[in-house]
Short mmCIF file of C-alpha atoms in Angstrom, two decimals:
data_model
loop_
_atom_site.label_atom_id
_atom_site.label_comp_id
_atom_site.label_asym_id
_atom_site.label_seq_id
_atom_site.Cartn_x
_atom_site.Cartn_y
_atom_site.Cartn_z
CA UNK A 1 -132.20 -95.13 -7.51
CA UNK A 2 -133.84 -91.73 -8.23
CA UNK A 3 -130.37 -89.98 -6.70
CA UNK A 4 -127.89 -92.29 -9.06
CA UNK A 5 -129.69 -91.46 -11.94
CA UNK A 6 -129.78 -87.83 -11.12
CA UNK A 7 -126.11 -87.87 -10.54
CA UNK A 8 -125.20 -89.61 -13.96
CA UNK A 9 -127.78 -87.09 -15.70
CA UNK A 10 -125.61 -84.43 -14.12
CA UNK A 11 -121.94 -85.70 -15.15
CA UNK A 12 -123.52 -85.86 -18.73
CA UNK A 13 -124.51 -82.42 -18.91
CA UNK A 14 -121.13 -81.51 -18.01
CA UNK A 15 -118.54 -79.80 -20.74
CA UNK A 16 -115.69 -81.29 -21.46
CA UNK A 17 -112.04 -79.27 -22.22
CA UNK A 18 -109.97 -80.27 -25.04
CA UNK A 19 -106.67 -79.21 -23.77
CA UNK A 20 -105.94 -79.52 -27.23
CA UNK A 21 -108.57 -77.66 -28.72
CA UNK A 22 -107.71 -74.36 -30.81
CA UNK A 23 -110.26 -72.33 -28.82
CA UNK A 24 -108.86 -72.72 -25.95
CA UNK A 25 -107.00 -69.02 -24.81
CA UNK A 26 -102.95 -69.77 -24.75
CA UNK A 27 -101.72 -66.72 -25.06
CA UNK A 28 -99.88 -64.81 -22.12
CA UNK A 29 -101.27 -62.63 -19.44
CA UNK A 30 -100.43 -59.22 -20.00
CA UNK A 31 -97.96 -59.19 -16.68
CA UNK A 32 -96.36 -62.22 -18.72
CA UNK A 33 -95.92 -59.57 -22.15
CA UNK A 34 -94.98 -56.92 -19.42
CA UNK A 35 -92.20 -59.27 -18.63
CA UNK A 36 -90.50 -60.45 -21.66
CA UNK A 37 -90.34 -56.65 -23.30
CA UNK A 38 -88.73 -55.11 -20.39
CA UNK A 39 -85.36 -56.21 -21.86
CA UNK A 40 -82.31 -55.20 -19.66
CA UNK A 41 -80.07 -52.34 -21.40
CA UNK A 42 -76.78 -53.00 -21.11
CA UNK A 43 -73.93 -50.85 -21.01
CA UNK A 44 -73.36 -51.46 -24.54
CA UNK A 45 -77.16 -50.43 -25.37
CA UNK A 46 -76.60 -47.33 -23.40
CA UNK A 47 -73.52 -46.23 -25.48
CA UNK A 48 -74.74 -47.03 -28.83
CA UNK A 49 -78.32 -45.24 -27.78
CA UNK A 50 -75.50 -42.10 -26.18
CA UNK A 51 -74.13 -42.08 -29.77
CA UNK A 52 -77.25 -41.77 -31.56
CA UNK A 53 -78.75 -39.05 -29.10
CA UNK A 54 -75.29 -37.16 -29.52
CA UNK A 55 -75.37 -37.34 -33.57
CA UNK A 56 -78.66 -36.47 -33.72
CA UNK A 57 -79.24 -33.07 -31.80
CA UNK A 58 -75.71 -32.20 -33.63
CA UNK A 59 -77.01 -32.00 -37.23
CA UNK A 60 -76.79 -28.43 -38.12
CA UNK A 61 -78.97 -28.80 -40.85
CA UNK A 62 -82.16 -30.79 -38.90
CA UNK A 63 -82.07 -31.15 -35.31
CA UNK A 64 -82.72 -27.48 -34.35
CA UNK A 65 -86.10 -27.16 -36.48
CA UNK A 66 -87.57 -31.04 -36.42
CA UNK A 67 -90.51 -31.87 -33.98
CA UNK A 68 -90.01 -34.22 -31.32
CA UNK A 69 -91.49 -37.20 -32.73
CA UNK A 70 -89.25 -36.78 -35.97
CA UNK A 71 -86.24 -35.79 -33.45
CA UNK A 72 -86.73 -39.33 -31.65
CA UNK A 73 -87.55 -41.48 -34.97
CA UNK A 74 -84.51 -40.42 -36.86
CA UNK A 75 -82.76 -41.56 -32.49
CA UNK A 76 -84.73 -44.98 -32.92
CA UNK A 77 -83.92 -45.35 -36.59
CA UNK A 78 -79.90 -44.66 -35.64
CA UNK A 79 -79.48 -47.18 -32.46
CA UNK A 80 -81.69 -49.78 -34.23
CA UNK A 81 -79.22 -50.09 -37.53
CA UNK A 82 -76.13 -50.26 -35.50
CA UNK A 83 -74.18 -52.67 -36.93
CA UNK A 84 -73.23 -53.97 -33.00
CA UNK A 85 -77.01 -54.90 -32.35
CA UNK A 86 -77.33 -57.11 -35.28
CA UNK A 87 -79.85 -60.07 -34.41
CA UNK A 88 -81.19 -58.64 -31.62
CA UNK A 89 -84.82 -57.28 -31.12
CA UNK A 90 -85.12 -53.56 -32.11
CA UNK A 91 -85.98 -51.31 -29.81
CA UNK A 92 -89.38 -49.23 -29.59
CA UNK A 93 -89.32 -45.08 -30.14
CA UNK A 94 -90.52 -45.49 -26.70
CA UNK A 95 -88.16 -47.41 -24.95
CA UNK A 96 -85.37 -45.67 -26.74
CA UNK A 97 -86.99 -42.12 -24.80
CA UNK A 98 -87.42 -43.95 -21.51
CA UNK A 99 -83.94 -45.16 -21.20
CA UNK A 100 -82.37 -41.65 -22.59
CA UNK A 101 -84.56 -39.96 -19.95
CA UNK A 102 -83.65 -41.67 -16.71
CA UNK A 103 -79.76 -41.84 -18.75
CA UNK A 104 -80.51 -37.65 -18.09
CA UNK A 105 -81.37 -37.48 -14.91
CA UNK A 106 -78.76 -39.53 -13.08
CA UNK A 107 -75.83 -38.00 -14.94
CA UNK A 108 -76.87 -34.71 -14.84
CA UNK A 109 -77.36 -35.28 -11.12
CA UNK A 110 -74.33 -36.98 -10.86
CA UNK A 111 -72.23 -33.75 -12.94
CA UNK A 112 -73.52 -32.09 -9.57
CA UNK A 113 -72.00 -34.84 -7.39
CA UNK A 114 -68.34 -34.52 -9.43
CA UNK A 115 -68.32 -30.59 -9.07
CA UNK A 116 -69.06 -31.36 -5.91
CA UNK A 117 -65.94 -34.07 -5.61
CA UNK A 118 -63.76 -31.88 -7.41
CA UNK A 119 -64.45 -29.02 -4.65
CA UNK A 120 -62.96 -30.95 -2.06
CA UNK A 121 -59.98 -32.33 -3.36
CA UNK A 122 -57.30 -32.25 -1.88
CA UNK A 123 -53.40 -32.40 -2.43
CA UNK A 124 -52.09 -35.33 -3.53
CA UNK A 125 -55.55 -36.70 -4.35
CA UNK A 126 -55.58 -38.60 -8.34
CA UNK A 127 -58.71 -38.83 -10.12
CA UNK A 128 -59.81 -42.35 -9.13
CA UNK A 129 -60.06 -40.07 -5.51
CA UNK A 130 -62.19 -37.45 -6.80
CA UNK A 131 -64.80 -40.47 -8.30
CA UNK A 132 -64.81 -42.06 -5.63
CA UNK A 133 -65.86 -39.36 -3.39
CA UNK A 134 -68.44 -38.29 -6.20
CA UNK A 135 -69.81 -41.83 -6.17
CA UNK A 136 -70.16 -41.47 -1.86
CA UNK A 137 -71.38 -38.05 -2.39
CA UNK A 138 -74.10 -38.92 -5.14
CA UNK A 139 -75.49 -42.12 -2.50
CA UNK A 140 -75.74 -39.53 0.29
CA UNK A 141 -78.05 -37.17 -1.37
CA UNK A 142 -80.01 -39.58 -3.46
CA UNK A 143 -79.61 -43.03 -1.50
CA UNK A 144 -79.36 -44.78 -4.47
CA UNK A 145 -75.65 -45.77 -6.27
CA UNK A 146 -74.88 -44.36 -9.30
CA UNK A 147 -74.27 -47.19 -11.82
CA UNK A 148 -73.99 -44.92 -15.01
CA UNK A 149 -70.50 -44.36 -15.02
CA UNK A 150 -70.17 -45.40 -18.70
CA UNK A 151 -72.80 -42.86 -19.28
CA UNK A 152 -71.23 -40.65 -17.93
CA UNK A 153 -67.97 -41.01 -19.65
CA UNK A 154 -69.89 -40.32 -22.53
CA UNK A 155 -71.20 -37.67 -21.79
CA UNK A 156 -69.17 -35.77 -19.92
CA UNK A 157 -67.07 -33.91 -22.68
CA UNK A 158 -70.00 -32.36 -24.18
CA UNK A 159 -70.86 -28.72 -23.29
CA UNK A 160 -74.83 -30.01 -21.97
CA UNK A 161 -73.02 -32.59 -18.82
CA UNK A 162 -69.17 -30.69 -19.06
CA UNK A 163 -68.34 -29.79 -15.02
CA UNK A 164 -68.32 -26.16 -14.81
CA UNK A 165 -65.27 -27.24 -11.60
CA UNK A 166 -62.10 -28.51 -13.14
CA UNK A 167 -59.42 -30.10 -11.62
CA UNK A 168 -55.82 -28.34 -11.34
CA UNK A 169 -54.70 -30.02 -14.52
CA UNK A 170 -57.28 -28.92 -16.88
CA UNK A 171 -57.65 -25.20 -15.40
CA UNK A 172 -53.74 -25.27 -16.58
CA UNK A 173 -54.68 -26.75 -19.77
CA UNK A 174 -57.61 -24.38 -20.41
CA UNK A 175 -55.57 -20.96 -19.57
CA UNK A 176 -53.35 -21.90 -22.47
CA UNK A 177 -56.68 -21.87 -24.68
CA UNK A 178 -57.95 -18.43 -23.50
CA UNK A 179 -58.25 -15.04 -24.95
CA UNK A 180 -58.60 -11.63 -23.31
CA UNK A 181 -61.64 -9.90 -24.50
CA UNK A 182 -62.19 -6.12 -23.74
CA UNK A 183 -59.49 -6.48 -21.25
CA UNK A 184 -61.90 -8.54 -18.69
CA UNK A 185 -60.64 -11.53 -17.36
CA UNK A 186 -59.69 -14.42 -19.64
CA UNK A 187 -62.58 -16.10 -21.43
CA UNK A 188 -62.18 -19.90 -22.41
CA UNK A 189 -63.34 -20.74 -26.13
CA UNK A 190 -66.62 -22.65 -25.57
CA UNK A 191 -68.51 -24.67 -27.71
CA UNK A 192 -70.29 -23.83 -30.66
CA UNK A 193 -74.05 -24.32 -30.62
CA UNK A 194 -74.72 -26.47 -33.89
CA UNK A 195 -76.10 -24.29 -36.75
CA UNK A 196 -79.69 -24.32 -37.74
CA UNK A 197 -81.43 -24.49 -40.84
CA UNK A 198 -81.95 -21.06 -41.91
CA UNK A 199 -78.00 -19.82 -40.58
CA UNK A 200 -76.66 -23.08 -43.04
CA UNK A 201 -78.61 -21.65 -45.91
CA UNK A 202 -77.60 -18.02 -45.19
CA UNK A 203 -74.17 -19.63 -44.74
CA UNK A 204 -74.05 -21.37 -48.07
CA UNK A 205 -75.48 -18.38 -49.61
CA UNK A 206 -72.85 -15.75 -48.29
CA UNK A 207 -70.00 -18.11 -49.59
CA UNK A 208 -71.89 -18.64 -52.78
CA UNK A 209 -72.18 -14.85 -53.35
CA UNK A 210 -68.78 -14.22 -52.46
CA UNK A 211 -67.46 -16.85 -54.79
CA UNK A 212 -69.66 -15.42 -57.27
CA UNK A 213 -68.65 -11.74 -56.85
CA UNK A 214 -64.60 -13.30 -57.25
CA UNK A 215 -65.61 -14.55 -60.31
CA UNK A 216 -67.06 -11.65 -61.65
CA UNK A 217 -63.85 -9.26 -60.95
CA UNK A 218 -61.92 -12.27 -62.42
CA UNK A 219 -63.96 -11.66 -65.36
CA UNK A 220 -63.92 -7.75 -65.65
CA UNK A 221 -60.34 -8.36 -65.22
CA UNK A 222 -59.85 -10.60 -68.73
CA UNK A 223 -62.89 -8.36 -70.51
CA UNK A 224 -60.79 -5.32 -70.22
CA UNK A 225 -57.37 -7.28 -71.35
CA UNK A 226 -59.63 -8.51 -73.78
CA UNK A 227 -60.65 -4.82 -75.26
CA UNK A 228 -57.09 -3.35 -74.64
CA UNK A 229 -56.29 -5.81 -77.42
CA UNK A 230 -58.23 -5.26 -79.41
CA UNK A 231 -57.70 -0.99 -79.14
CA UNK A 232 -53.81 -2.02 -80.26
CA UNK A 233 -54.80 -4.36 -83.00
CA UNK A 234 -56.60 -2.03 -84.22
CA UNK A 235 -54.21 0.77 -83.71
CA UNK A 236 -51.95 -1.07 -85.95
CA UNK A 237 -54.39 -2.00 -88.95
CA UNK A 238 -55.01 2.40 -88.81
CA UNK A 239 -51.45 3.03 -88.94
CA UNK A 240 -51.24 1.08 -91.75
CA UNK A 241 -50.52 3.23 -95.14
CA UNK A 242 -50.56 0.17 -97.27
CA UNK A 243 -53.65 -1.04 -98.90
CA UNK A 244 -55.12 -3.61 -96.26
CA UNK A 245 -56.25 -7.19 -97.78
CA UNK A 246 -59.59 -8.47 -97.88
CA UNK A 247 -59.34 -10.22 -94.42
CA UNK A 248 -57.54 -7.23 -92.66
CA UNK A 249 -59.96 -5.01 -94.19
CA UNK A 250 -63.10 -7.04 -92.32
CA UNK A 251 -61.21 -7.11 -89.12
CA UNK A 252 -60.59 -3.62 -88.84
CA UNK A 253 -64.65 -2.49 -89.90
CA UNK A 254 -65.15 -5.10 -87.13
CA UNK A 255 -62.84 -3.99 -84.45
CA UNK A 256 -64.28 -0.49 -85.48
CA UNK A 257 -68.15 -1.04 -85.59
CA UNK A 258 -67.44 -2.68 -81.18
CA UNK A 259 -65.27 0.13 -80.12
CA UNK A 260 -66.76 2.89 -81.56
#
């Protein structure tokens, strides 16, 4: 009897767990909010993130002399108002410098791979030969596959990720765009490094001082018209012998009291 008792005395004391209750702890784990932000990018993500990367460090007038964190807000402010990611989550400055980094590293690796492809080719070979062989030669020294071709059909016209190897075709192409310098060999045109701040300013200023200095010989050039007719006018009102009226009178004391 003792032991029942006991036993019920026990169940009593025990707390029960409204399932419903508002205390009760619902939200996710932190592996569960790990999950659910690691949103895939896709290869549209990547371009539009490309795009804003490549607009960005191309301002002459800011991205030479901004900070990083400003250089990567004005990034995450750019791929976040694209009008092709409308309703969709925005992306974190964060995320946006995580994906651009690894974006980096595998095409830059894989420029190597295409020089390397390039190299080899052979006679006959088109240029769906030369990528392939890139793509075998980037899995043999990294044993992973490259899967940022669209990346790096982005990228691969600009100076930074531009194969220093060209293919027969564009060496032709190039020659025509060469100059002699100093009579070395030929030199192709490259690209120009995007101004900064201080060369736009010293820019604007040159071509405001030389507009300026125009305008002043333009104006030297009437003032002196300007005087030589007034010398003649009043050349003629001396020459006069007649007695001058009222008006002429005033215009010659005038003429006489500036040129004299």
């Amino acid at each position: 009897m003792d032991t029942t008792s006991g036993f019920v005395n026990l169940l009593n004391n025990q707390s029960v767990v409204d399932l419903e209750s508002p205390e009760v702890d619902t939200t996710p784990s932190s592996d569960q909010s790990a999950v659910k932000e690691r949103r895939k990018w896709t290869m549209k993500d990547d371009k539009i993130l490309i795009g804003a990367w490549l607009n960005t460090s191309k301002d002459p007038v800011v991205s030479n002399e901004q900070k990083g964190g400003a250089f990567w807000k004005r990034i995450q402010d750019y791929y976040n108002s694209s009008p092709q990611l409308v309703g969709t989550i925005p992306r974190e400055l964060g995320q946006c410098k995580q994906r651009w980094a690894r974006i980096n590293d595998l095409v830059c690796k894989f420029v190597g791979s295409y020089e390397a492809a390039l190299r080899e080719q052979r006679s006959g070979q088109n240029d769906d030969d030369v990528m392939k062989a890139a793509l075998d030669i980037f899995y043999n020294d990294y044993s992973i596959k490259f899967n940022l071709e669209h990346a790096w059909r982005e990228l691969r016209h600009d100076r930074k990720w531009c194969s220093t190897n060209l293919s027969k075709d564009t060496v032709k192409e190039k020659r025509k765009q060469t100059v002699e310098v100093d009579g070395e060999d030929d030199v192709g045109v490259a690209e120009r490094r995007p101004m900064g701040v201080k060369a736009s300013k010293a820019a604007c200023k040159k071509k405001k001082s030389g507009r300026e200095e125009e305008l002043e010989k333009i104006q030297g050039i009437l003032d002196t018209k300007h005087k030589i007719s007034k010398e003649k006018v009043l050349a003629r009102l001396l020459a006069k012998n007649d007695p001058l009226s009222e008006m002429k009178t005033s215009l010659k004391l005038k003429l006489m009291s500036e040129m004299f």
